[in-house]
Short mmCIF file of C-alpha atoms and ligand atoms in Angstrom, two decimals:
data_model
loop_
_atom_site.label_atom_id
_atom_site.label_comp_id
_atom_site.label_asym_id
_atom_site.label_seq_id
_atom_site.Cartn_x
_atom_site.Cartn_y
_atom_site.Cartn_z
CA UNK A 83 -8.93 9.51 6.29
CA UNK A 84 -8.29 9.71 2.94
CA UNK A 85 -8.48 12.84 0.72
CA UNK A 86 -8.51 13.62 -3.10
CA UNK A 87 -5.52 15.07 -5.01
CA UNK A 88 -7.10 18.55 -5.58
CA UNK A 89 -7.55 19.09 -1.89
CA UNK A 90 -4.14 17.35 -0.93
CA UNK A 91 -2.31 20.10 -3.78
CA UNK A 92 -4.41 22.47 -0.84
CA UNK A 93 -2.60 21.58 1.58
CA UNK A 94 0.88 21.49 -0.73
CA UNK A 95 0.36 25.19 -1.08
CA UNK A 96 0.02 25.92 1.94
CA UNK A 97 3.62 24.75 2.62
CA UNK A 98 4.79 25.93 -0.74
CA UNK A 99 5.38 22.24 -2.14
CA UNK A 100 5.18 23.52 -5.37
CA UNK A 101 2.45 22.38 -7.87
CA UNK A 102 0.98 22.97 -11.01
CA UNK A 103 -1.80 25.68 -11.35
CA UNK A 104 -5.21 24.03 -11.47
CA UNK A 105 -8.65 23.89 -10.29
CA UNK A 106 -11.20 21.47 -9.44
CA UNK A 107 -14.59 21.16 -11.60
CA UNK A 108 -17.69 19.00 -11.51
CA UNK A 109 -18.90 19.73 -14.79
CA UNK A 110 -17.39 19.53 -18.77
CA UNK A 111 -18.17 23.47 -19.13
CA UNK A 112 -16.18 24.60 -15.49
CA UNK A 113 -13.30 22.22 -16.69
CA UNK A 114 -13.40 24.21 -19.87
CA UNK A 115 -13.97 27.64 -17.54
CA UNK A 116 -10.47 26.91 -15.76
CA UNK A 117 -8.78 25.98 -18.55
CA UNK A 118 -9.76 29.37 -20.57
CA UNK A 119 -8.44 31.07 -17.23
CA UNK A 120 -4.99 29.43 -17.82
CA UNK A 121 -4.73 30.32 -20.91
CA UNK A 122 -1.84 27.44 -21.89
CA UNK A 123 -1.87 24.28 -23.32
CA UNK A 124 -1.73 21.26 -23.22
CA UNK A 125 -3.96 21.12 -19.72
CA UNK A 126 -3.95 17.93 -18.10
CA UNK A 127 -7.68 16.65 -17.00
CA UNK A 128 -7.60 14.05 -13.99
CA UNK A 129 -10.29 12.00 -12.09
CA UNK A 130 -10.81 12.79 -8.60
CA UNK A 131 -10.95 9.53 -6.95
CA UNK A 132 -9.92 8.13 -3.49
CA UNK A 133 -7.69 5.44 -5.84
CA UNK A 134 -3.99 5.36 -7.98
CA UNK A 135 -2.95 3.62 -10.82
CA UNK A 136 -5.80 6.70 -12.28
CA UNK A 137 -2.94 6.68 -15.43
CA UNK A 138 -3.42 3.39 -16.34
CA UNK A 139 -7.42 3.57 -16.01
CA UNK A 140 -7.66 5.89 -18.58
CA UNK A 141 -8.73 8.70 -15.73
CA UNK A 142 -5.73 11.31 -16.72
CA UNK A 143 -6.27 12.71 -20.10
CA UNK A 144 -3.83 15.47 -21.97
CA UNK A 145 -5.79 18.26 -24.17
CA UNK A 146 -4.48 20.74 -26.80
CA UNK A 147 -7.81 22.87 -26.60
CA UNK A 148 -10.59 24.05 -24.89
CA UNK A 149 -13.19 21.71 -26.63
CA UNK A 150 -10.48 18.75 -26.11
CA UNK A 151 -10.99 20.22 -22.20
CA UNK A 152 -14.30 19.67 -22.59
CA UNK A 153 -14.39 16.14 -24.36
CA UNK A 154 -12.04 14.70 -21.93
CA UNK A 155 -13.99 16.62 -18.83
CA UNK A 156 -17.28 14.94 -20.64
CA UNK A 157 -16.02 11.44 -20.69
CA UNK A 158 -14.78 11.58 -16.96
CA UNK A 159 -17.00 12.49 -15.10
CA UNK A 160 -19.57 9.81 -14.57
CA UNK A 161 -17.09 7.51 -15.92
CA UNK A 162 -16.68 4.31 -13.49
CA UNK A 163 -13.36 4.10 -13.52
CA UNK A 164 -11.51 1.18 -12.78
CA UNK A 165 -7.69 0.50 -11.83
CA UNK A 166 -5.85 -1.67 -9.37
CA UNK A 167 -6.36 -0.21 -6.38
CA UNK A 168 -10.45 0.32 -6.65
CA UNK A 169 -11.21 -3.18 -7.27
CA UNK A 170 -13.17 -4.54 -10.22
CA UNK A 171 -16.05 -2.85 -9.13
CA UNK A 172 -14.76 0.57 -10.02
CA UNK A 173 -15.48 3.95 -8.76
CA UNK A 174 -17.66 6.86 -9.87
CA UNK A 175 -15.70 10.27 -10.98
CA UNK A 176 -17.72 13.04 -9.66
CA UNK A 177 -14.93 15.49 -10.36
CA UNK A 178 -11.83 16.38 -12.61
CA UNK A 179 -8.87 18.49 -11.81
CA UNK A 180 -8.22 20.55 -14.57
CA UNK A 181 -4.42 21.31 -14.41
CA UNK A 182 -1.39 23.17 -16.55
CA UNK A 183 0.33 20.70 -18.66
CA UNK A 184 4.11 20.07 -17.55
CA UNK A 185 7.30 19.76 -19.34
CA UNK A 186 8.50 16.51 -17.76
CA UNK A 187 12.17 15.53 -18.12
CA UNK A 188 11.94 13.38 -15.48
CA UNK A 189 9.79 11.18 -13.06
CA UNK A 190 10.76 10.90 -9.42
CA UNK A 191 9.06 8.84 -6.46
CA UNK A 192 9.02 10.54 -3.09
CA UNK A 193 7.13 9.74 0.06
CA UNK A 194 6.78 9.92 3.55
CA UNK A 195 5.20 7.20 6.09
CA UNK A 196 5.63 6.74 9.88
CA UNK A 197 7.93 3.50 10.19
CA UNK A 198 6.65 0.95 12.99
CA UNK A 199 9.85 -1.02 13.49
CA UNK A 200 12.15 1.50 14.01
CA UNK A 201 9.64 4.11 15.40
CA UNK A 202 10.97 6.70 12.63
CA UNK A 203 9.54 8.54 9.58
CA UNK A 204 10.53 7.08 6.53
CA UNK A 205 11.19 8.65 3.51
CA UNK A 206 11.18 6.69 0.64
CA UNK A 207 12.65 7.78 -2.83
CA UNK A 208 13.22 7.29 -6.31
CA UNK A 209 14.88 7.50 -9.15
CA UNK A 210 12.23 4.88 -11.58
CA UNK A 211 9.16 7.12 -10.41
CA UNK A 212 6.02 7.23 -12.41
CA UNK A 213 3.34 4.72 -13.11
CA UNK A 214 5.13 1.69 -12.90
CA UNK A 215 6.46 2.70 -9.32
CA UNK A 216 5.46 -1.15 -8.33
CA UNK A 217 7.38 -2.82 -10.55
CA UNK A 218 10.01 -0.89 -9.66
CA UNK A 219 9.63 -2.07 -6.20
CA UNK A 220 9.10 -5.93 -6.96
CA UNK A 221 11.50 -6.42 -9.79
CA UNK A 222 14.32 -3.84 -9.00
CA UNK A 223 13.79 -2.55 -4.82
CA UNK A 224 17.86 -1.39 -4.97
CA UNK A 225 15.79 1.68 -7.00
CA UNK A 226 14.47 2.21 -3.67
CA UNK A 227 16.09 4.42 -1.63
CA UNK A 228 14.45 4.84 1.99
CA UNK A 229 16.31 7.36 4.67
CA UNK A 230 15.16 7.29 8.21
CA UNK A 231 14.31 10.28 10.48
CA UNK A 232 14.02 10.01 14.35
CA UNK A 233 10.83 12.48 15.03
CA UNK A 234 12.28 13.87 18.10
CA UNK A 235 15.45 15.57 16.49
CA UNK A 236 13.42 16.08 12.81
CA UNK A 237 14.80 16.41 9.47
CA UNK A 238 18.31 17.39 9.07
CA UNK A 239 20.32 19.07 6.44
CA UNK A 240 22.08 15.24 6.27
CA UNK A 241 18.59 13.49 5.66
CA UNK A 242 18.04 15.85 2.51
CA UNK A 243 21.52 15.30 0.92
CA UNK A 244 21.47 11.14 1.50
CA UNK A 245 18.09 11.40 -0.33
CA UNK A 246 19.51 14.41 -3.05
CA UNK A 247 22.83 11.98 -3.73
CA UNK A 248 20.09 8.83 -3.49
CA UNK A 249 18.46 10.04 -6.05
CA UNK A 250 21.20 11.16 -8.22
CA UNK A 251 19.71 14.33 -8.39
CA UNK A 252 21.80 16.96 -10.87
CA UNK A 253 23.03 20.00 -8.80
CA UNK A 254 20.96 22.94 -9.72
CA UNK A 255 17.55 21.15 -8.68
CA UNK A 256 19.31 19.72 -5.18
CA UNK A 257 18.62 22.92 -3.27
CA UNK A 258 14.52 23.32 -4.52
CA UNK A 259 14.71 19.74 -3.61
CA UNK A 260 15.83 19.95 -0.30
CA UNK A 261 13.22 22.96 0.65
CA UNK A 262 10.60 20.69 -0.69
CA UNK A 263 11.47 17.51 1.50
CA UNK A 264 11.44 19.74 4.43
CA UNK A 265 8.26 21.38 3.96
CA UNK A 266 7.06 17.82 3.16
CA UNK A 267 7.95 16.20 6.32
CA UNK A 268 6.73 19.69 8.22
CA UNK A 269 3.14 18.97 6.35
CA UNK A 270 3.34 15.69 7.22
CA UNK A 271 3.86 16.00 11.22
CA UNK A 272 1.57 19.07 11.69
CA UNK A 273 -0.96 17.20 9.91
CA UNK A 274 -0.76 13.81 11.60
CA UNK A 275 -0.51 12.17 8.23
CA UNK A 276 -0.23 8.36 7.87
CA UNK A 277 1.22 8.45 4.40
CA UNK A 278 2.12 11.39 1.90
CA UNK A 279 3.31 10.44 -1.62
CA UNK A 280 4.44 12.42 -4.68
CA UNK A 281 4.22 9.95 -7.97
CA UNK A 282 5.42 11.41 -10.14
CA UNK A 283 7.65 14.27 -8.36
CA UNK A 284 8.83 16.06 -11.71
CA UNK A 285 11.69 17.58 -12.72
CA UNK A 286 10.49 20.03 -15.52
CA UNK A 287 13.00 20.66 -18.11
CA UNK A 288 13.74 24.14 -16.93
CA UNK A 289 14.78 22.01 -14.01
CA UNK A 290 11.71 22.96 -11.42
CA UNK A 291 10.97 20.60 -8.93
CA UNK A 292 7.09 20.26 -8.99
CA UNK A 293 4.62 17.77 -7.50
CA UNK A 294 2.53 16.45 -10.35
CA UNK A 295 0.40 14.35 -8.07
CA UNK A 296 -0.65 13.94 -4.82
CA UNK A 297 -2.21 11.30 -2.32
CA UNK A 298 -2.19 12.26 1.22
CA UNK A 299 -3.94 9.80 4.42
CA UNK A 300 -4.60 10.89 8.32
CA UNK A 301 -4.55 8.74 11.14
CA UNK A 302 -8.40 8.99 11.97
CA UNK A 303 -7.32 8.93 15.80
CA UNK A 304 -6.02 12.56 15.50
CA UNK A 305 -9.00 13.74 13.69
CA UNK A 306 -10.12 15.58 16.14
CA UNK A 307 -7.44 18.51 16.92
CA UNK A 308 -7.62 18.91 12.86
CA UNK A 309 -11.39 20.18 12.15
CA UNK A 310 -10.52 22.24 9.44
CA UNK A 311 -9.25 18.89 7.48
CA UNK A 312 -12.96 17.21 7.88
CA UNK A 313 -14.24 19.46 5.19
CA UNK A 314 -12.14 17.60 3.01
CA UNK A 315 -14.20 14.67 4.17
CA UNK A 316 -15.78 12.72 0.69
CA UNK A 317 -18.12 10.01 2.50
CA UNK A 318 -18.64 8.98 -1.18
CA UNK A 319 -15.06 7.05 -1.34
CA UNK A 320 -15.59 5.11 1.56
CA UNK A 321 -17.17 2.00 2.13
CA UNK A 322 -21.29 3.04 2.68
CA UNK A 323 -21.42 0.23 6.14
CA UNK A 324 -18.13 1.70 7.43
CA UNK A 325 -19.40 5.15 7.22
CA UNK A 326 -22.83 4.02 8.84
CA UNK A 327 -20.96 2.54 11.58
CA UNK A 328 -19.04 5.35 12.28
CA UNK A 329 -21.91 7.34 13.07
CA UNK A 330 -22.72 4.60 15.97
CA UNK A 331 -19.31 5.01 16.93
CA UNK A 332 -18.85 1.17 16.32
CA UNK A 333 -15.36 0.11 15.07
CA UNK A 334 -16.75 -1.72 12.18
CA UNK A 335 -14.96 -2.28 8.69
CA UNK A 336 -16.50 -4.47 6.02
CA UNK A 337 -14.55 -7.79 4.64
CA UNK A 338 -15.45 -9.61 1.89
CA UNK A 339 -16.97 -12.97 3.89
CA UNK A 340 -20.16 -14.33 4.58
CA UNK A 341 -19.37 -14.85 8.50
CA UNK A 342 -20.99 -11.73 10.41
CA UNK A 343 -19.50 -11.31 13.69
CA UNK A 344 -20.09 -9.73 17.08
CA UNK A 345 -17.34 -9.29 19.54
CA UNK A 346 -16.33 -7.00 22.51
CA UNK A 347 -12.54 -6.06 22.27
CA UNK A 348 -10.40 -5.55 19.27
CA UNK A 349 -7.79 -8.08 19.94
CA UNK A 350 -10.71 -10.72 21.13
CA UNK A 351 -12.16 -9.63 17.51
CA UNK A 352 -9.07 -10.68 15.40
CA UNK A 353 -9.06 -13.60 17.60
CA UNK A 354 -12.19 -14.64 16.79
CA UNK A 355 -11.64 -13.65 12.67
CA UNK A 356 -9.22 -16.20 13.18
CA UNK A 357 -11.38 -18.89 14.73
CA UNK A 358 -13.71 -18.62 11.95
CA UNK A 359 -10.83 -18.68 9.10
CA UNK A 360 -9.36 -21.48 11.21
CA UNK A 361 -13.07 -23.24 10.51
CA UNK A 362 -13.32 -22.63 6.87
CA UNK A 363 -15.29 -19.40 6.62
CA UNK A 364 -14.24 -16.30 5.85
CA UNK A 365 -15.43 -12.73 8.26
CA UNK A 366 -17.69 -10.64 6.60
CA UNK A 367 -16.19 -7.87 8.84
CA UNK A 368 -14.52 -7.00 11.70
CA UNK A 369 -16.83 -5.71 14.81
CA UNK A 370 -15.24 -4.44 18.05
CA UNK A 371 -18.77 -3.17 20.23
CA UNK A 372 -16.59 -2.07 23.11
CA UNK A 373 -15.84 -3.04 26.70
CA UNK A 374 -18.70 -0.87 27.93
CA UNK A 375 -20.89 -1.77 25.43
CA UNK A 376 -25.11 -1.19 26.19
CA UNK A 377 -27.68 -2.92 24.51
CA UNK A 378 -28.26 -0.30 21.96
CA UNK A 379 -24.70 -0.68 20.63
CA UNK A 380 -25.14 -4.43 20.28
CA UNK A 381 -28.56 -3.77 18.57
CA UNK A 382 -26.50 -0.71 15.98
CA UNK A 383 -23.88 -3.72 16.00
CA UNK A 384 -27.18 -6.14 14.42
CA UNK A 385 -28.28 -3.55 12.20
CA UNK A 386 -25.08 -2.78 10.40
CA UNK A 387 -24.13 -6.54 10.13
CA UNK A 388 -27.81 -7.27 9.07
CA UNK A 389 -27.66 -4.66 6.56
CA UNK A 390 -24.59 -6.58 4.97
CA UNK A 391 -26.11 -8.75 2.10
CA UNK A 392 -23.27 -11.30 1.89
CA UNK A 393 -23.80 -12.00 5.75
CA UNK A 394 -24.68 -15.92 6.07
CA UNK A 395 -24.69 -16.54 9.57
CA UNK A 396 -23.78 -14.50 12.69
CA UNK A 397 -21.18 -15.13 15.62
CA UNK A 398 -21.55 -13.50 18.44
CA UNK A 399 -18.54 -13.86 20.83
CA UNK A 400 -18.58 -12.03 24.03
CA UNK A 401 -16.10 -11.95 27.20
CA UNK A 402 -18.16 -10.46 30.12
CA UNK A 403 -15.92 -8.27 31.68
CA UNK A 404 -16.95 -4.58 31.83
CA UNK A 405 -20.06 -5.56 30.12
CA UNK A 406 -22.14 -8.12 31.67
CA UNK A 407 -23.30 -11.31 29.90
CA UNK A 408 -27.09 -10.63 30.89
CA UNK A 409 -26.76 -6.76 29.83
CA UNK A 410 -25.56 -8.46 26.70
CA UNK A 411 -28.19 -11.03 26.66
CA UNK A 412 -30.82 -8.37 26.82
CA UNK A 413 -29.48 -6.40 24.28
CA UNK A 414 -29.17 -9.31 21.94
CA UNK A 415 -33.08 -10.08 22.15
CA UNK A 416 -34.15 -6.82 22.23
CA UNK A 417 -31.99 -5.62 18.69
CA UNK A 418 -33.47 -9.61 17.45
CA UNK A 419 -36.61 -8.41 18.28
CA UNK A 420 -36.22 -4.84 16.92
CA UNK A 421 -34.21 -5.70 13.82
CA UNK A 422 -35.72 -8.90 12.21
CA UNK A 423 -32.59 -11.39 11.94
CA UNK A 424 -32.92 -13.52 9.39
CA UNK A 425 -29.87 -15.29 9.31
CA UNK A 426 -28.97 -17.93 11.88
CA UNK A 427 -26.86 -16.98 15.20
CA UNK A 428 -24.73 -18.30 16.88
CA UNK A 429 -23.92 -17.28 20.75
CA UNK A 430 -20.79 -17.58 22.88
CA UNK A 431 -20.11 -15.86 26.38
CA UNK A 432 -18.67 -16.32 29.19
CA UNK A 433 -17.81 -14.39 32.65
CA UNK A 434 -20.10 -12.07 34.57
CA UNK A 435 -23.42 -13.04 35.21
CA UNK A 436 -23.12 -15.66 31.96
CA UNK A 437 -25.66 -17.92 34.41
CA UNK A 438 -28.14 -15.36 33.92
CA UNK A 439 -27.35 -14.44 30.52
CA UNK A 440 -27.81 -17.59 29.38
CA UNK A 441 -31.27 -18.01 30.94
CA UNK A 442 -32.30 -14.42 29.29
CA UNK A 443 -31.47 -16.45 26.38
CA UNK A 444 -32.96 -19.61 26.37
CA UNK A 445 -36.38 -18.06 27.72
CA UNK A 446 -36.70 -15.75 24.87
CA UNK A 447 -38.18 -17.96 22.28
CA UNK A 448 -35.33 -16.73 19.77
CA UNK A 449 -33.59 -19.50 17.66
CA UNK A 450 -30.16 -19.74 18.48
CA UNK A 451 -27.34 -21.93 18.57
CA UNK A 452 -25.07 -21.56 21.52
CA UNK A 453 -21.37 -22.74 21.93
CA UNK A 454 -19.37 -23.82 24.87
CA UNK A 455 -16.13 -22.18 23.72
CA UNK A 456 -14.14 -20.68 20.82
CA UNK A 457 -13.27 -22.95 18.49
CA UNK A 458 -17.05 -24.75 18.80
CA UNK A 459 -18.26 -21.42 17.67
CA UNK A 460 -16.24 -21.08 15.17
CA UNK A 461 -17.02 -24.61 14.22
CA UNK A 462 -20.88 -24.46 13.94
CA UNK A 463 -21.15 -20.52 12.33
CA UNK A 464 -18.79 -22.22 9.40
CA UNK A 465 -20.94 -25.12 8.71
CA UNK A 466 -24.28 -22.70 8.76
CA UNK A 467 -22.57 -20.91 6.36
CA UNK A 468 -21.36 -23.12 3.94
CA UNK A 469 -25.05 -24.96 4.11
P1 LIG B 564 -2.18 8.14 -11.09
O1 LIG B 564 -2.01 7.27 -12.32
O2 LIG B 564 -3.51 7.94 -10.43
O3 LIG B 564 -1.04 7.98 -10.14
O4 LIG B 564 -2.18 9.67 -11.63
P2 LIG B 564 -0.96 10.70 -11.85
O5 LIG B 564 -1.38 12.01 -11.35
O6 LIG B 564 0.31 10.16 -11.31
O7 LIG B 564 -0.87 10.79 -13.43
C1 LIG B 564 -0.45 9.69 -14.22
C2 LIG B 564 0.59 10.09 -15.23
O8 LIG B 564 0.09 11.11 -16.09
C3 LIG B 564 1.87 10.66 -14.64
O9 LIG B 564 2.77 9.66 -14.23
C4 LIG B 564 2.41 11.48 -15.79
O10 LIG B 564 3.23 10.67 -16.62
C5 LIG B 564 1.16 11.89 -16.58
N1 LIG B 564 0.92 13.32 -16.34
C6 LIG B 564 0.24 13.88 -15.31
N2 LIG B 564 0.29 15.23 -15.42
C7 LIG B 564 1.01 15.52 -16.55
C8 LIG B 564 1.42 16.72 -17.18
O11 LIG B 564 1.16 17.83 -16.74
N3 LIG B 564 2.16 16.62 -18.34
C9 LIG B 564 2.49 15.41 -18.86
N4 LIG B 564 3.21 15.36 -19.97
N5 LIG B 564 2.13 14.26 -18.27
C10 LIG B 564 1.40 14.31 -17.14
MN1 LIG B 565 0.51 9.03 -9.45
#
């Protein structure tokens, strides 16, 4: 889960990762409100999306008054604001953060992210931070510093000086730095966080550390001993089928192809993806009803998919294991019946009960195509969907 920068700056202050003072506002005359309240200029005005690169997009404004507050507030919100990580389709600002202007002498890069290979949490640093933090990493990565901490011993004074000397950091800011990294990584393992990042991380020229933005991201599978995080919740940002499948407790995400698929098990899922890339066709998502699926999953399964307008044809692959083929078969007709597929479909099973299944099937009346194994299936979705 994904929050915006206003609510991650929350959560900074909370463990005194220091930040500039600002407030959140959904309308041109509260930006102006906040900024009166400060009583300093310039005051920086920033989109509140679920998206970087916000610079670029023309989403972070500097003003020298209150009606320049206002202008910029005006021309944000509602803006659809593109950059490189929303797509081309944009997003919609619903809110600006209305913050105190800085006195930047320099841009850092600092973040934390857990590190699968060597079952660590990486920090990663440095010194080229700022908007252009990927060029940095394709054109010169030996600006990229990255320090490794085992989670079972934690951060160590030696972790904070290897990133300090990495970042050639002068001496009076290297001990405000050091209490900030540890707070960080102390945010970041209370939290469960899947990725924290500071771009910029400013030195001020009064030489203050401060954290001029921030993007912070859960792992969804530890949701549930943080409640108090949910609030921060903005269903808005995330893709509108993902969060309908959530509520069905489906693990559903939406992909850009025309191939709808079906499939019980995650790793029979990607294998399947595969099959129909392997075909021609690209997934239109990625669908993993469960072991223990019941027939009204597979009919929430149908209505999500069916509510996908790019979908072309469906696949429905399922290994009857824990769920039987003719439990399957049932709930198949039933959700056809209930949901009005329009699009062909295409059926594979096998194991439990497939025998009857398969009768259920043919004895329904529905029109379906049905596939001996894998690759067939794969096979004859691709060609519907390319007709
Ligand atoms: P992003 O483009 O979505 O990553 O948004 P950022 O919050 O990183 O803002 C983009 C850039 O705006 C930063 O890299 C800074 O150069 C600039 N910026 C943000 N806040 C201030 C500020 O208080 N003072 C000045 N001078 N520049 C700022
Ligand atoms: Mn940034």
């Amino acid at each position: 889960m994904k929050i915006h920068e206003f609510q991650a700056k929350q959560v900074f202050r909370k463990y005194q990762v220091p930040v500039p003072e600002g407030e959140v506002a959904t309308t041109p005359a509260k930006a102006r409100e906040v900024a009166a309240k400060m009583d300093r200029f310039p005051v920086v005005v920033k989109a509140q999306i679920h998206a970087g690169g916000r610079g670029k997009g023309g989403g972070v404004q500097l003003a020298h008054s209150l009606e320049e507050v206002e202008t910029h507030a005006k021309a944000i919100i509602g803006m659809n604001l593109v950059t490189h990580q929303t797509g081309p389709e944009g997003k919609t600002v619903k809110q600006v953060l209305v913050e105190a202007g800085v006195d930047i002498e320099k841009e850092l890069y600092l973040s934390l992210i857990p590190d699968r290979e060597t079952a660590s949490i990486m920090v990663i640093a440095s010194q080229a931070g700022g908007m252009d933090i990927e060029e940095v990493a394709a054109n010169t990565p030996e600006k990229i510093i990255k320090v490794y901490v085992n989670p079972l011993a934690g951060i160590q004074p030696f972790h904070c000086r290897n990133v300090c000397f990495g970042l050639n950091l002068p001496a009076p800011v290297m001990k405000e730095f050091t209490n900030l990294l540890k707070q960080l990584y102390q945010l970041f393992v209370e939290n469960d966080c899947s990725l924290v990042e500071i771009n910029p991380l400013v030195i001020t020229r009064d030489k203050r550390v401060l954290a001029l933005d921030a993007k912070m991201d859960f792992d969804d599978n530890a949701m549930f001993r943080h409640k108090d995080l949910l609030e921060f919740r903005d269903q808005d940002e995330e893709d509108p089928l993902d969060v309908e499948a959530s509520k069905y407790n489906l693990n559903y995400i939406n992909l850009d192809g025309t191939v709808g698929n079906m499939v019980n098990g995650a790793g029979l899922a990607m294998a399947v993806m595969d099959t129909i890339k392997l075909a021609g066709a690209e997934p239109a998502n990625f669908l993993d009803v469960g072991g223990g699926a019941t027939a009204e999953m597979v009919e929430n399964g149908f209505k999500i998919i069916l509510s996908d307008s790019k979908v072309k044809a469906i696949l429905i692959n399922i290994f009857g294991g824990i769920l039987r083929c003719d439990v399957l078969a049932k709930g198949v007709v039933e959700a056809a019946r209930n949901t009005k597929i329009h699009v062909p479909l295409v059926v594979r099973m096998e194991g439990t009960n497939v025998e009857e299944g398969r009768r259920i099937l043919a004895e329904s009346g529905l029109e379906l195509f049905t596939a001996a194994d894998m690759k067939s299936a794969g096979e004859i979705v691709a060609k519907i969907a390319a007709a």
